[in-house]
Amino acid sequence: MLMNFLPKIEEPHVAANGVVSLDDLRAPVEVELWLADQRLEELLTSPWRLASQALGHIHKAGGKRLRPLVCLLAAKAVAGDCPDLAITCAVMVEVVHLASLLHDDVVDESNQRRGHDSVRKLWGNRVSVLSGDYLAALAYRKLSLHQHNFPLETIASAVMQMCEAELLHAEHRGSPPPEDVYLTIIAGKTAALIQAAALVGAWAGGGDEYLDALGEYGRHLGLAFQIGDDLLDLYGDSRAVGKPCGADVAAGQFTLPLIHALKKDTTGELSTIVKRIGSEGANEAAVKELAAMVKQLGGYSYAHAKMRMFA
C-alpha cells in the first residue's frame, strides 16, 4: 500500500490473521468521515414530508460507509491530507450508493435493510424508487456543478456498470452462471462503485499518477467484499448481517460458494435442497442444511480462498 512510504499516514494495526479492522482503517480520516456524514445528513433533508422520512430512514439505518472511507483514504494516501473536494466526492459516492440500495430493495423485493425495515416495506415500491431517483439526480447535479468532469464521468460510468451487471444477473436468475459470468456480475454491481470511490479520491488528492493503481485496488477490494457478503448469506448471523440468511438462494441468485459446490454435486442432493428453498423459502433449518452441504462439497473453502486472493 502507499501507506508504506508516506510518513503522514500511520500504518493501521494488523492482527495476526492479517485482518485490519474497520475502526483502524477509519482512524486516519475520522474527522473527514464525520464531516462527510454531516453533509450527507443535510443533503437528505427535504421540505417534502414523505421524502424527508424515507431519506432520513435510510440514513439512520447506518452502514459501514465503506465507499466514502475508500475515497478519503485514497485522497489522504496521495496528498497527505484530505482536501475539501475529496469530502464532497466521498459524500456523492455514498449518495449514489444509497440510491442503488433503494432500487435494489424493490428489485429484490426485500423487506429488510441493515437490520431495519426497508423503505420499500414501510412506504412501498413507489416511494423507494422515487427516493432512489431523487438521490441519483441530486448526486449528478452536485457533481455537474464542478468545473472538472472527472468525478461525474467516473461515478456515472460506475452506475452504468452496476445496471449492466444487474441485467446480466437477471439473465441468469434461477440457474447457476459460469464462474467467469459471476465475477463479471459482481465486478459491476459491487466493485465498480468502490473502484470509482478510489479513483475520485485519488483524483481529488491530486494523485493522477496513482489513478490506475488505486482504481485496481478499489476493484479488487470490491470483489473480495462481495464474495465475503456471499459467504455471510450462508454462514453469517442474520442479526449481525441485517437480513435473513439464505435470502440469495431463496431469490434464485447463485453465489460463488454455491456455484462451486453445485459443480461437485454428483448425487443431485444439493440441487434438490436449492430447489426446495427456492419454492418454500429459506427457513433456518433449510439454510443450515444447505450451508453444511456447500461446505462439505468444498464451496466454502473455494470461495474463501478466492476472497483472500482478491484481498
PDB file of C-alpha atoms in Angstrom:
ATOM      1  CA  MET A   1       0.000   0.000   0.000  1.00  0.00           C
ATOM      2  CA  LEU A   2       1.022   3.633  -0.433  1.00  0.00           C
ATOM      3  CA  MET A   3       0.955   3.890   3.368  1.00  0.00           C
ATOM      4  CA  ASN A   4       4.367   2.203   3.445  1.00  0.00           C
ATOM      5  CA  PHE A   5       6.201   5.253   2.188  1.00  0.00           C
ATOM      6  CA  LEU A   6       4.046   8.231   3.107  1.00  0.00           C
ATOM      7  CA  PRO A   7       5.071   9.383   6.594  1.00  0.00           C
ATOM      8  CA  LYS A   8       1.903  11.390   7.299  1.00  0.00           C
ATOM      9  CA  ILE A   9      -0.215   8.223   7.273  1.00  0.00           C
ATOM     10  CA  GLU A  10       0.029   5.943  10.288  1.00  0.00           C
ATOM     11  CA  GLU A  11       0.097   2.239   9.480  1.00  0.00           C
ATOM     12  CA  PRO A  12      -3.109   0.630  10.796  1.00  0.00           C
ATOM     13  CA  HIS A  13      -2.761  -2.223  13.256  1.00  0.00           C
ATOM     14  CA  VAL A  14      -2.804  -5.602  11.507  1.00  0.00           C
ATOM     15  CA  ALA A  15      -3.922  -8.599  13.554  1.00  0.00           C
ATOM     16  CA  ALA A  16      -2.063 -11.915  13.481  1.00  0.00           C
ATOM     17  CA  ASN A  17      -4.541 -13.274  10.932  1.00  0.00           C
ATOM     18  CA  GLY A  18      -3.813 -10.383   8.549  1.00  0.00           C
ATOM     19  CA  VAL A  19      -7.136  -8.644   9.175  1.00  0.00           C
ATOM     20  CA  VAL A  20      -7.335  -4.865   9.592  1.00  0.00           C
ATOM     21  CA  SER A  21     -10.421  -3.687  11.487  1.00  0.00           C
ATOM     22  CA  LEU A  22     -12.707  -1.016  10.070  1.00  0.00           C
ATOM     23  CA  ASP A  23     -12.046   1.123  13.148  1.00  0.00           C
ATOM     24  CA  ASP A  24      -8.315   1.051  12.403  1.00  0.00           C
ATOM     25  CA  LEU A  25      -8.936   1.966   8.779  1.00  0.00           C
ATOM     26  CA  ARG A  26     -11.209   4.843   9.774  1.00  0.00           C
ATOM     27  CA  ALA A  27      -8.704   6.330  12.228  1.00  0.00           C
ATOM     28  CA  PRO A  28      -6.603   8.354   9.701  1.00  0.00           C
ATOM     29  CA  VAL A  29      -9.739  10.035   8.271  1.00  0.00           C
ATOM     30  CA  GLU A  30     -12.037  10.021  11.293  1.00  0.00           C
ATOM     31  CA  VAL A  31     -12.650  13.779  11.206  1.00  0.00           C
ATOM     32  CA  GLU A  32     -13.248  13.801   7.436  1.00  0.00           C
ATOM     33  CA  LEU A  33     -15.693  10.900   7.716  1.00  0.00           C
ATOM     34  CA  TRP A  34     -17.616  12.806  10.375  1.00  0.00           C
ATOM     35  CA  LEU A  35     -17.746  15.890   8.162  1.00  0.00           C
ATOM     36  CA  ALA A  36     -18.898  13.772   5.217  1.00  0.00           C
ATOM     37  CA  ASP A  37     -21.683  12.249   7.305  1.00  0.00           C
ATOM     38  CA  GLN A  38     -22.829  15.699   8.464  1.00  0.00           C
ATOM     39  CA  ARG A  39     -23.035  16.885   4.857  1.00  0.00           C
ATOM     40  CA  LEU A  40     -24.833  13.694   3.872  1.00  0.00           C
ATOM     41  CA  GLU A  41     -27.434  14.236   6.594  1.00  0.00           C
ATOM     42  CA  GLU A  42     -28.006  17.810   5.380  1.00  0.00           C
ATOM     43  CA  LEU A  43     -28.485  16.617   1.795  1.00  0.00           C
ATOM     44  CA  LEU A  44     -31.037  14.014   2.873  1.00  0.00           C
ATOM     45  CA  THR A  45     -33.317  16.655   4.392  1.00  0.00           C
ATOM     46  CA  SER A  46     -36.273  17.544   2.164  1.00  0.00           C
ATOM     47  CA  PRO A  47     -39.131  20.041   2.608  1.00  0.00           C
ATOM     48  CA  TRP A  48     -41.468  17.276   1.442  1.00  0.00           C
ATOM     49  CA  ARG A  49     -42.548  15.231   4.469  1.00  0.00           C
ATOM     50  CA  LEU A  50     -42.628  11.773   2.849  1.00  0.00           C
ATOM     51  CA  ALA A  51     -39.312  12.274   1.057  1.00  0.00           C
ATOM     52  CA  SER A  52     -37.695  13.526   4.256  1.00  0.00           C
ATOM     53  CA  GLN A  53     -38.990  10.493   6.181  1.00  0.00           C
ATOM     54  CA  ALA A  54     -37.796   7.970   3.589  1.00  0.00           C
ATOM     55  CA  LEU A  55     -34.357   9.552   3.094  1.00  0.00           C
ATOM     56  CA  GLY A  56     -33.888  10.063   6.818  1.00  0.00           C
ATOM     57  CA  HIS A  57     -34.793   6.439   7.436  1.00  0.00           C
ATOM     58  CA  ILE A  58     -32.123   5.013   5.141  1.00  0.00           C
ATOM     59  CA  HIS A  59     -29.520   7.394   6.581  1.00  0.00           C
ATOM     60  CA  LYS A  60     -30.346   6.436  10.176  1.00  0.00           C
ATOM     61  CA  ALA A  61     -30.039   2.756   9.254  1.00  0.00           C
ATOM     62  CA  GLY A  62     -26.288   3.415   9.208  1.00  0.00           C
ATOM     63  CA  GLY A  63     -23.906   1.199   7.276  1.00  0.00           C
ATOM     64  CA  LYS A  64     -20.172   0.759   7.022  1.00  0.00           C
ATOM     65  CA  ARG A  65     -19.672   3.889   4.884  1.00  0.00           C
ATOM     66  CA  LEU A  66     -17.072   1.818   3.051  1.00  0.00           C
ATOM     67  CA  ARG A  67     -17.165   3.838  -0.173  1.00  0.00           C
ATOM     68  CA  PRO A  68     -16.612   7.247   1.469  1.00  0.00           C
ATOM     69  CA  LEU A  69     -13.863   5.639   3.557  1.00  0.00           C
ATOM     70  CA  VAL A  70     -12.072   4.338   0.446  1.00  0.00           C
ATOM     71  CA  CYS A  71     -12.445   7.738  -1.233  1.00  0.00           C
ATOM     72  CA  LEU A  72     -10.985   9.644   1.709  1.00  0.00           C
ATOM     73  CA  LEU A  73      -8.154   7.179   2.319  1.00  0.00           C
ATOM     74  CA  ALA A  74      -7.178   7.336  -1.351  1.00  0.00           C
ATOM     75  CA  ALA A  75      -7.059  11.139  -1.196  1.00  0.00           C
ATOM     76  CA  LYS A  76      -5.027  11.143   2.007  1.00  0.00           C
ATOM     77  CA  ALA A  77      -2.651   8.487   0.704  1.00  0.00           C
ATOM     78  CA  VAL A  78      -1.618  10.620  -2.262  1.00  0.00           C
ATOM     79  CA  ALA A  79      -1.966  14.104  -0.737  1.00  0.00           C
ATOM     80  CA  GLY A  80      -1.069  13.599   2.914  1.00  0.00           C
ATOM     81  CA  ASP A  81      -4.363  15.227   3.870  1.00  0.00           C
ATOM     82  CA  CYS A  82      -7.979  15.328   2.643  1.00  0.00           C
ATOM     83  CA  PRO A  83      -8.879  18.393   0.585  1.00  0.00           C
ATOM     84  CA  ASP A  84     -12.471  19.591   0.826  1.00  0.00           C
ATOM     85  CA  LEU A  85     -13.069  18.327  -2.707  1.00  0.00           C
ATOM     86  CA  ALA A  86     -12.341  14.771  -1.520  1.00  0.00           C
ATOM     87  CA  ILE A  87     -15.015  15.098   1.172  1.00  0.00           C
ATOM     88  CA  THR A  88     -17.513  16.286  -1.439  1.00  0.00           C
ATOM     89  CA  CYS A  89     -16.663  13.320  -3.681  1.00  0.00           C
ATOM     90  CA  ALA A  90     -16.990  10.930  -0.731  1.00  0.00           C
ATOM     91  CA  VAL A  91     -20.493  12.244   0.006  1.00  0.00           C
ATOM     92  CA  MET A  92     -21.584  11.954  -3.628  1.00  0.00           C
ATOM     93  CA  VAL A  93     -20.332   8.360  -3.870  1.00  0.00           C
ATOM     94  CA  GLU A  94     -22.371   7.475  -0.781  1.00  0.00           C
ATOM     95  CA  VAL A  95     -25.463   9.261  -2.135  1.00  0.00           C
ATOM     96  CA  VAL A  96     -25.267   7.162  -5.305  1.00  0.00           C
ATOM     97  CA  HIS A  97     -24.780   4.031  -3.192  1.00  0.00           C
ATOM     98  CA  LEU A  98     -27.872   4.824  -1.115  1.00  0.00           C
ATOM     99  CA  ALA A  99     -29.851   5.381  -4.313  1.00  0.00           C
ATOM    100  CA  SER A 100     -28.805   1.930  -5.527  1.00  0.00           C
ATOM    101  CA  LEU A 101     -29.906   0.347  -2.230  1.00  0.00           C
ATOM    102  CA  LEU A 102     -33.371   1.887  -2.522  1.00  0.00           C
ATOM    103  CA  HIS A 103     -33.691   0.456  -6.024  1.00  0.00           C
ATOM    104  CA  ASP A 104     -32.184  -2.911  -5.015  1.00  0.00           C
ATOM    105  CA  ASP A 105     -34.825  -3.399  -2.327  1.00  0.00           C
ATOM    106  CA  VAL A 106     -37.541  -3.039  -4.959  1.00  0.00           C
ATOM    107  CA  VAL A 107     -35.827  -5.336  -7.469  1.00  0.00           C
ATOM    108  CA  ASP A 108     -35.104  -7.959  -4.788  1.00  0.00           C
ATOM    109  CA  GLU A 109     -38.480  -7.482  -3.038  1.00  0.00           C
ATOM    110  CA  SER A 110     -36.543  -7.036   0.198  1.00  0.00           C
ATOM    111  CA  ASN A 111     -38.289  -6.058   3.417  1.00  0.00           C
ATOM    112  CA  GLN A 112     -35.094  -5.589   5.419  1.00  0.00           C
ATOM    113  CA  ARG A 113     -32.111  -3.318   5.008  1.00  0.00           C
ATOM    114  CA  ARG A 114     -29.259  -3.221   7.552  1.00  0.00           C
ATOM    115  CA  GLY A 115     -31.394  -4.914  10.179  1.00  0.00           C
ATOM    116  CA  HIS A 116     -34.289  -2.467   9.824  1.00  0.00           C
ATOM    117  CA  ASP A 117     -37.487  -2.398   7.798  1.00  0.00           C
ATOM    118  CA  SER A 118     -36.675  -1.226   4.270  1.00  0.00           C
ATOM    119  CA  VAL A 119     -38.131   1.952   2.786  1.00  0.00           C
ATOM    120  CA  ARG A 120     -39.984  -0.327   0.386  1.00  0.00           C
ATOM    121  CA  LYS A 121     -41.696  -2.165   3.250  1.00  0.00           C
ATOM    122  CA  LEU A 122     -42.606   0.997   5.171  1.00  0.00           C
ATOM    123  CA  TRP A 123     -43.763   3.206   2.293  1.00  0.00           C
ATOM    124  CA  GLY A 124     -43.994   0.952  -0.762  1.00  0.00           C
ATOM    125  CA  ASN A 125     -42.184   0.497  -4.066  1.00  0.00           C
ATOM    126  CA  ARG A 126     -43.222   3.874  -5.479  1.00  0.00           C
ATOM    127  CA  VAL A 127     -41.576   5.820  -2.642  1.00  0.00           C
ATOM    128  CA  SER A 128     -38.467   3.635  -2.695  1.00  0.00           C
ATOM    129  CA  VAL A 129     -37.939   4.061  -6.456  1.00  0.00           C
ATOM    130  CA  LEU A 130     -38.662   7.798  -6.452  1.00  0.00           C
ATOM    131  CA  SER A 131     -36.395   8.361  -3.453  1.00  0.00           C
ATOM    132  CA  GLY A 132     -33.606   6.490  -5.245  1.00  0.00           C
ATOM    133  CA  ASP A 133     -34.166   8.546  -8.390  1.00  0.00           C
ATOM    134  CA  TYR A 134     -34.078  11.742  -6.333  1.00  0.00           C
ATOM    135  CA  LEU A 135     -30.747  10.804  -4.729  1.00  0.00           C
ATOM    136  CA  ALA A 136     -29.158   9.866  -8.054  1.00  0.00           C
ATOM    137  CA  ALA A 137     -30.282  13.154  -9.611  1.00  0.00           C
ATOM    138  CA  LEU A 138     -29.013  15.046  -6.572  1.00  0.00           C
ATOM    139  CA  ALA A 139     -25.561  13.474  -6.902  1.00  0.00           C
ATOM    140  CA  TYR A 140     -25.323  14.127 -10.641  1.00  0.00           C
ATOM    141  CA  ARG A 141     -26.445  17.732 -10.192  1.00  0.00           C
ATOM    142  CA  LYS A 142     -23.886  18.405  -7.460  1.00  0.00           C
ATOM    143  CA  LEU A 143     -21.103  16.796  -9.490  1.00  0.00           C
ATOM    144  CA  SER A 144     -22.079  18.669 -12.655  1.00  0.00           C
ATOM    145  CA  LEU A 145     -21.537  21.997 -10.885  1.00  0.00           C
ATOM    146  CA  HIS A 146     -17.832  21.277 -10.537  1.00  0.00           C
ATOM    147  CA  GLN A 147     -15.560  22.684 -13.227  1.00  0.00           C
ATOM    148  CA  HIS A 148     -13.914  19.307 -13.836  1.00  0.00           C
ATOM    149  CA  ASN A 149     -15.875  16.387 -15.323  1.00  0.00           C
ATOM    150  CA  PHE A 150     -13.747  13.562 -13.907  1.00  0.00           C
ATOM    151  CA  PRO A 151     -15.859  12.771 -10.783  1.00  0.00           C
ATOM    152  CA  LEU A 152     -19.145  12.949 -12.720  1.00  0.00           C
ATOM    153  CA  GLU A 153     -17.861  10.787 -15.583  1.00  0.00           C
ATOM    154  CA  THR A 154     -16.283   8.260 -13.213  1.00  0.00           C
ATOM    155  CA  ILE A 155     -19.325   7.843 -10.965  1.00  0.00           C
ATOM    156  CA  ALA A 156     -21.786   7.826 -13.891  1.00  0.00           C
ATOM    157  CA  SER A 157     -19.687   5.137 -15.579  1.00  0.00           C
ATOM    158  CA  ALA A 158     -19.801   3.063 -12.387  1.00  0.00           C
ATOM    159  CA  VAL A 159     -23.607   3.357 -12.261  1.00  0.00           C
ATOM    160  CA  MET A 160     -23.827   2.176 -15.880  1.00  0.00           C
ATOM    161  CA  GLN A 161     -21.699  -0.855 -14.960  1.00  0.00           C
ATOM    162  CA  MET A 162     -23.954  -1.532 -11.964  1.00  0.00           C
ATOM    163  CA  CYS A 163     -27.051  -1.523 -14.174  1.00  0.00           C
ATOM    164  CA  GLU A 164     -25.410  -3.701 -16.838  1.00  0.00           C
ATOM    165  CA  ALA A 165     -24.370  -6.197 -14.154  1.00  0.00           C
ATOM    166  CA  GLU A 166     -27.875  -6.359 -12.704  1.00  0.00           C
ATOM    167  CA  LEU A 167     -29.305  -7.019 -16.167  1.00  0.00           C
ATOM    168  CA  LEU A 168     -26.753  -9.801 -16.673  1.00  0.00           C
ATOM    169  CA  HIS A 169     -27.701 -11.124 -13.241  1.00  0.00           C
ATOM    170  CA  ALA A 170     -31.356 -11.150 -14.279  1.00  0.00           C
ATOM    171  CA  GLU A 171     -30.482 -13.250 -17.332  1.00  0.00           C
ATOM    172  CA  HIS A 172     -29.096 -15.960 -15.034  1.00  0.00           C
ATOM    173  CA  ARG A 173     -31.718 -15.773 -12.288  1.00  0.00           C
ATOM    174  CA  GLY A 174     -32.791 -19.255 -11.285  1.00  0.00           C
ATOM    175  CA  SER A 175     -29.756 -21.086 -12.695  1.00  0.00           C
ATOM    176  CA  PRO A 176     -26.070 -21.042 -11.705  1.00  0.00           C
ATOM    177  CA  PRO A 177     -23.957 -18.921 -14.067  1.00  0.00           C
ATOM    178  CA  PRO A 178     -20.403 -19.911 -15.052  1.00  0.00           C
ATOM    179  CA  GLU A 179     -17.847 -18.555 -12.597  1.00  0.00           C
ATOM    180  CA  ASP A 180     -16.480 -16.002 -15.063  1.00  0.00           C
ATOM    181  CA  VAL A 181     -20.002 -14.608 -15.554  1.00  0.00           C
ATOM    182  CA  TYR A 182     -20.487 -14.456 -11.772  1.00  0.00           C
ATOM    183  CA  LEU A 183     -17.230 -12.482 -11.453  1.00  0.00           C
ATOM    184  CA  THR A 184     -18.352 -10.119 -14.217  1.00  0.00           C
ATOM    185  CA  ILE A 185     -21.618  -9.563 -12.350  1.00  0.00           C
ATOM    186  CA  ILE A 186     -20.011  -8.728  -9.005  1.00  0.00           C
ATOM    187  CA  ALA A 187     -17.349  -6.589 -10.700  1.00  0.00           C
ATOM    188  CA  GLY A 188     -20.191  -4.417 -11.960  1.00  0.00           C
ATOM    189  CA  LYS A 189     -22.760  -4.488  -9.204  1.00  0.00           C
ATOM    190  CA  THR A 190     -20.359  -4.069  -6.264  1.00  0.00           C
ATOM    191  CA  ALA A 191     -16.760  -3.432  -7.283  1.00  0.00           C
ATOM    192  CA  ALA A 192     -17.457  -0.678  -9.844  1.00  0.00           C
ATOM    193  CA  LEU A 193     -18.598   1.927  -7.305  1.00  0.00           C
ATOM    194  CA  ILE A 194     -15.829   1.071  -4.828  1.00  0.00           C
ATOM    195  CA  GLN A 195     -13.347   1.416  -7.687  1.00  0.00           C
ATOM    196  CA  ALA A 196     -14.924   4.773  -8.556  1.00  0.00           C
ATOM    197  CA  ALA A 197     -14.576   5.864  -4.915  1.00  0.00           C
ATOM    198  CA  ALA A 198     -10.840   5.126  -5.003  1.00  0.00           C
ATOM    199  CA  LEU A 199     -10.448   6.872  -8.358  1.00  0.00           C
ATOM    200  CA  VAL A 200     -12.227  10.112  -7.426  1.00  0.00           C
ATOM    201  CA  GLY A 201     -10.466  10.184  -4.062  1.00  0.00           C
ATOM    202  CA  ALA A 202      -7.044   9.849  -5.685  1.00  0.00           C
ATOM    203  CA  TRP A 203      -8.008  12.468  -8.273  1.00  0.00           C
ATOM    204  CA  ALA A 204      -9.259  14.892  -5.603  1.00  0.00           C
ATOM    205  CA  GLY A 205      -5.963  14.442  -3.760  1.00  0.00           C
ATOM    206  CA  GLY A 206      -4.026  15.370  -6.894  1.00  0.00           C
ATOM    207  CA  GLY A 207      -2.591  11.898  -7.378  1.00  0.00           C
ATOM    208  CA  ASP A 208      -3.113  11.477 -11.112  1.00  0.00           C
ATOM    209  CA  GLU A 209      -0.106   9.146 -11.358  1.00  0.00           C
ATOM    210  CA  TYR A 210      -1.763   6.768  -8.862  1.00  0.00           C
ATOM    211  CA  LEU A 211      -5.190   6.553 -10.544  1.00  0.00           C
ATOM    212  CA  ASP A 212      -4.637   3.177 -12.209  1.00  0.00           C
ATOM    213  CA  ALA A 213      -3.111   1.607  -9.108  1.00  0.00           C
ATOM    214  CA  LEU A 214      -5.749   2.866  -6.685  1.00  0.00           C
ATOM    215  CA  GLY A 215      -8.532   2.088  -9.149  1.00  0.00           C
ATOM    216  CA  GLU A 216      -7.352  -1.516  -9.293  1.00  0.00           C
ATOM    217  CA  TYR A 217      -7.130  -1.544  -5.511  1.00  0.00           C
ATOM    218  CA  GLY A 218     -10.765  -0.467  -5.282  1.00  0.00           C
ATOM    219  CA  ARG A 219     -11.864  -3.058  -7.845  1.00  0.00           C
ATOM    220  CA  HIS A 220     -10.156  -5.934  -6.042  1.00  0.00           C
ATOM    221  CA  LEU A 221     -11.472  -4.719  -2.690  1.00  0.00           C
ATOM    222  CA  GLY A 222     -14.987  -4.710  -4.147  1.00  0.00           C
ATOM    223  CA  LEU A 223     -14.634  -8.257  -5.480  1.00  0.00           C
ATOM    224  CA  ALA A 224     -13.364  -9.504  -2.113  1.00  0.00           C
ATOM    225  CA  PHE A 225     -16.125  -7.610  -0.291  1.00  0.00           C
ATOM    226  CA  GLN A 226     -18.905  -9.154  -2.405  1.00  0.00           C
ATOM    227  CA  ILE A 227     -17.594 -12.711  -2.081  1.00  0.00           C
ATOM    228  CA  GLY A 228     -17.411 -12.149   1.676  1.00  0.00           C
ATOM    229  CA  ASP A 229     -21.017 -10.952   1.610  1.00  0.00           C
ATOM    230  CA  ASP A 230     -21.982 -14.067  -0.340  1.00  0.00           C
ATOM    231  CA  LEU A 231     -20.379 -16.246   2.338  1.00  0.00           C
ATOM    232  CA  LEU A 232     -22.266 -14.348   5.040  1.00  0.00           C
ATOM    233  CA  ASP A 233     -25.549 -15.143   3.284  1.00  0.00           C
ATOM    234  CA  LEU A 234     -24.918 -18.804   4.085  1.00  0.00           C
ATOM    235  CA  TYR A 235     -22.716 -18.699   7.177  1.00  0.00           C
ATOM    236  CA  GLY A 236     -23.416 -15.369   8.864  1.00  0.00           C
ATOM    237  CA  ASP A 237     -25.658 -14.404  11.765  1.00  0.00           C
ATOM    238  CA  SER A 238     -28.797 -12.830  10.325  1.00  0.00           C
ATOM    239  CA  ARG A 239     -28.935 -10.329  13.211  1.00  0.00           C
ATOM    240  CA  ALA A 240     -25.381  -9.166  12.504  1.00  0.00           C
ATOM    241  CA  VAL A 241     -25.763  -9.262   8.705  1.00  0.00           C
ATOM    242  CA  GLY A 242     -29.004  -7.288   8.826  1.00  0.00           C
ATOM    243  CA  LYS A 243     -31.009  -9.573   6.545  1.00  0.00           C
ATOM    244  CA  PRO A 244     -32.256 -13.174   6.654  1.00  0.00           C
ATOM    245  CA  CYS A 245     -29.604 -15.771   5.818  1.00  0.00           C
ATOM    246  CA  GLY A 246     -30.280 -17.747   2.677  1.00  0.00           C
ATOM    247  CA  ALA A 247     -32.042 -14.767   1.072  1.00  0.00           C
ATOM    248  CA  ASP A 248     -29.932 -15.021  -2.094  1.00  0.00           C
ATOM    249  CA  VAL A 249     -30.779 -18.695  -2.630  1.00  0.00           C
ATOM    250  CA  ALA A 250     -34.464 -18.089  -1.935  1.00  0.00           C
ATOM    251  CA  ALA A 251     -34.431 -15.342  -4.576  1.00  0.00           C
ATOM    252  CA  GLY A 252     -32.862 -17.659  -7.169  1.00  0.00           C
ATOM    253  CA  GLN A 253     -29.448 -15.967  -7.007  1.00  0.00           C
ATOM    254  CA  PHE A 254     -26.406 -18.221  -7.173  1.00  0.00           C
ATOM    255  CA  THR A 255     -23.282 -17.038  -5.383  1.00  0.00           C
ATOM    256  CA  LEU A 256     -19.712 -18.334  -5.655  1.00  0.00           C
ATOM    257  CA  PRO A 257     -19.731 -20.926  -2.819  1.00  0.00           C
ATOM    258  CA  LEU A 258     -22.939 -22.410  -4.199  1.00  0.00           C
ATOM    259  CA  ILE A 259     -21.791 -22.280  -7.843  1.00  0.00           C
ATOM    260  CA  HIS A 260     -18.624 -24.208  -6.985  1.00  0.00           C
ATOM    261  CA  ALA A 261     -20.416 -26.733  -4.749  1.00  0.00           C
ATOM    262  CA  LEU A 262     -23.038 -27.464  -7.406  1.00  0.00           C
ATOM    263  CA  LYS A 263     -20.268 -28.468  -9.834  1.00  0.00           C
ATOM    264  CA  LYS A 264     -19.224 -31.112  -7.277  1.00  0.00           C
ATOM    265  CA  ASP A 265     -22.785 -32.264  -6.581  1.00  0.00           C
ATOM    266  CA  THR A 266     -22.696 -35.667  -8.287  1.00  0.00           C
ATOM    267  CA  THR A 267     -25.717 -37.019  -6.383  1.00  0.00           C
ATOM    268  CA  GLY A 268     -28.030 -34.083  -7.071  1.00  0.00           C
ATOM    269  CA  GLU A 269     -28.769 -33.756  -3.358  1.00  0.00           C
ATOM    270  CA  LEU A 270     -27.590 -30.146  -3.180  1.00  0.00           C
ATOM    271  CA  SER A 271     -29.659 -29.214  -6.241  1.00  0.00           C
ATOM    272  CA  THR A 272     -32.721 -30.664  -4.530  1.00  0.00           C
ATOM    273  CA  ILE A 273     -32.166 -28.525  -1.418  1.00  0.00           C
ATOM    274  CA  VAL A 274     -31.683 -25.420  -3.561  1.00  0.00           C
ATOM    275  CA  LYS A 275     -34.929 -26.064  -5.435  1.00  0.00           C
ATOM    276  CA  ARG A 276     -36.790 -26.628  -2.173  1.00  0.00           C
ATOM    277  CA  ILE A 277     -35.565 -23.330  -0.712  1.00  0.00           C
ATOM    278  CA  GLY A 278     -36.470 -21.581  -3.959  1.00  0.00           C
ATOM    279  CA  SER A 279     -40.060 -22.809  -3.740  1.00  0.00           C
ATOM    280  CA  GLU A 280     -40.642 -22.913   0.053  1.00  0.00           C
ATOM    281  CA  GLY A 281     -38.388 -20.113   1.316  1.00  0.00           C
ATOM    282  CA  ALA A 282     -35.218 -20.007   3.395  1.00  0.00           C
ATOM    283  CA  ASN A 283     -36.140 -21.231   6.871  1.00  0.00           C
ATOM    284  CA  GLU A 284     -33.311 -21.679   9.397  1.00  0.00           C
ATOM    285  CA  ALA A 285     -33.178 -25.474   9.185  1.00  0.00           C
ATOM    286  CA  ALA A 286     -33.032 -25.497   5.380  1.00  0.00           C
ATOM    287  CA  VAL A 287     -30.253 -22.877   5.295  1.00  0.00           C
ATOM    288  CA  LYS A 288     -28.192 -24.833   7.842  1.00  0.00           C
ATOM    289  CA  GLU A 289     -28.592 -27.995   5.763  1.00  0.00           C
ATOM    290  CA  LEU A 290     -27.620 -26.133   2.608  1.00  0.00           C
ATOM    291  CA  ALA A 291     -24.613 -24.443   4.241  1.00  0.00           C
ATOM    292  CA  ALA A 292     -23.331 -27.767   5.618  1.00  0.00           C
ATOM    293  CA  MET A 293     -23.527 -29.437   2.216  1.00  0.00           C
ATOM    294  CA  VAL A 294     -21.886 -26.492   0.438  1.00  0.00           C
ATOM    295  CA  LYS A 295     -19.017 -26.693   2.936  1.00  0.00           C
ATOM    296  CA  GLN A 296     -18.778 -30.478   2.527  1.00  0.00           C
ATOM    297  CA  LEU A 297     -18.529 -30.077  -1.258  1.00  0.00           C
ATOM    298  CA  GLY A 298     -15.743 -27.500  -0.938  1.00  0.00           C
ATOM    299  CA  GLY A 299     -17.777 -24.407  -1.822  1.00  0.00           C
ATOM    300  CA  TYR A 300     -16.925 -22.543   1.368  1.00  0.00           C
ATOM    301  CA  SER A 301     -13.157 -23.120   1.223  1.00  0.00           C
ATOM    302  CA  TYR A 302     -13.047 -22.322  -2.510  1.00  0.00           C
ATOM    303  CA  ALA A 303     -14.932 -19.021  -2.159  1.00  0.00           C
ATOM    304  CA  HIS A 304     -12.946 -18.057   0.934  1.00  0.00           C
ATOM    305  CA  ALA A 305      -9.647 -18.662  -0.884  1.00  0.00           C
ATOM    306  CA  LYS A 306     -10.872 -16.584  -3.848  1.00  0.00           C
ATOM    307  CA  MET A 307     -11.892 -13.784  -1.488  1.00  0.00           C
ATOM    308  CA  ARG A 308      -8.443 -13.809   0.146  1.00  0.00           C
ATOM    309  CA  MET A 309      -6.788 -13.756  -3.271  1.00  0.00           C
ATOM    310  CA  PHE A 310      -8.621 -10.569  -4.257  1.00  0.00           C
ATOM    311  CA  ALA A 311      -7.989  -9.074  -0.797  1.00  0.00           C
TER     312      ALA A 311
END
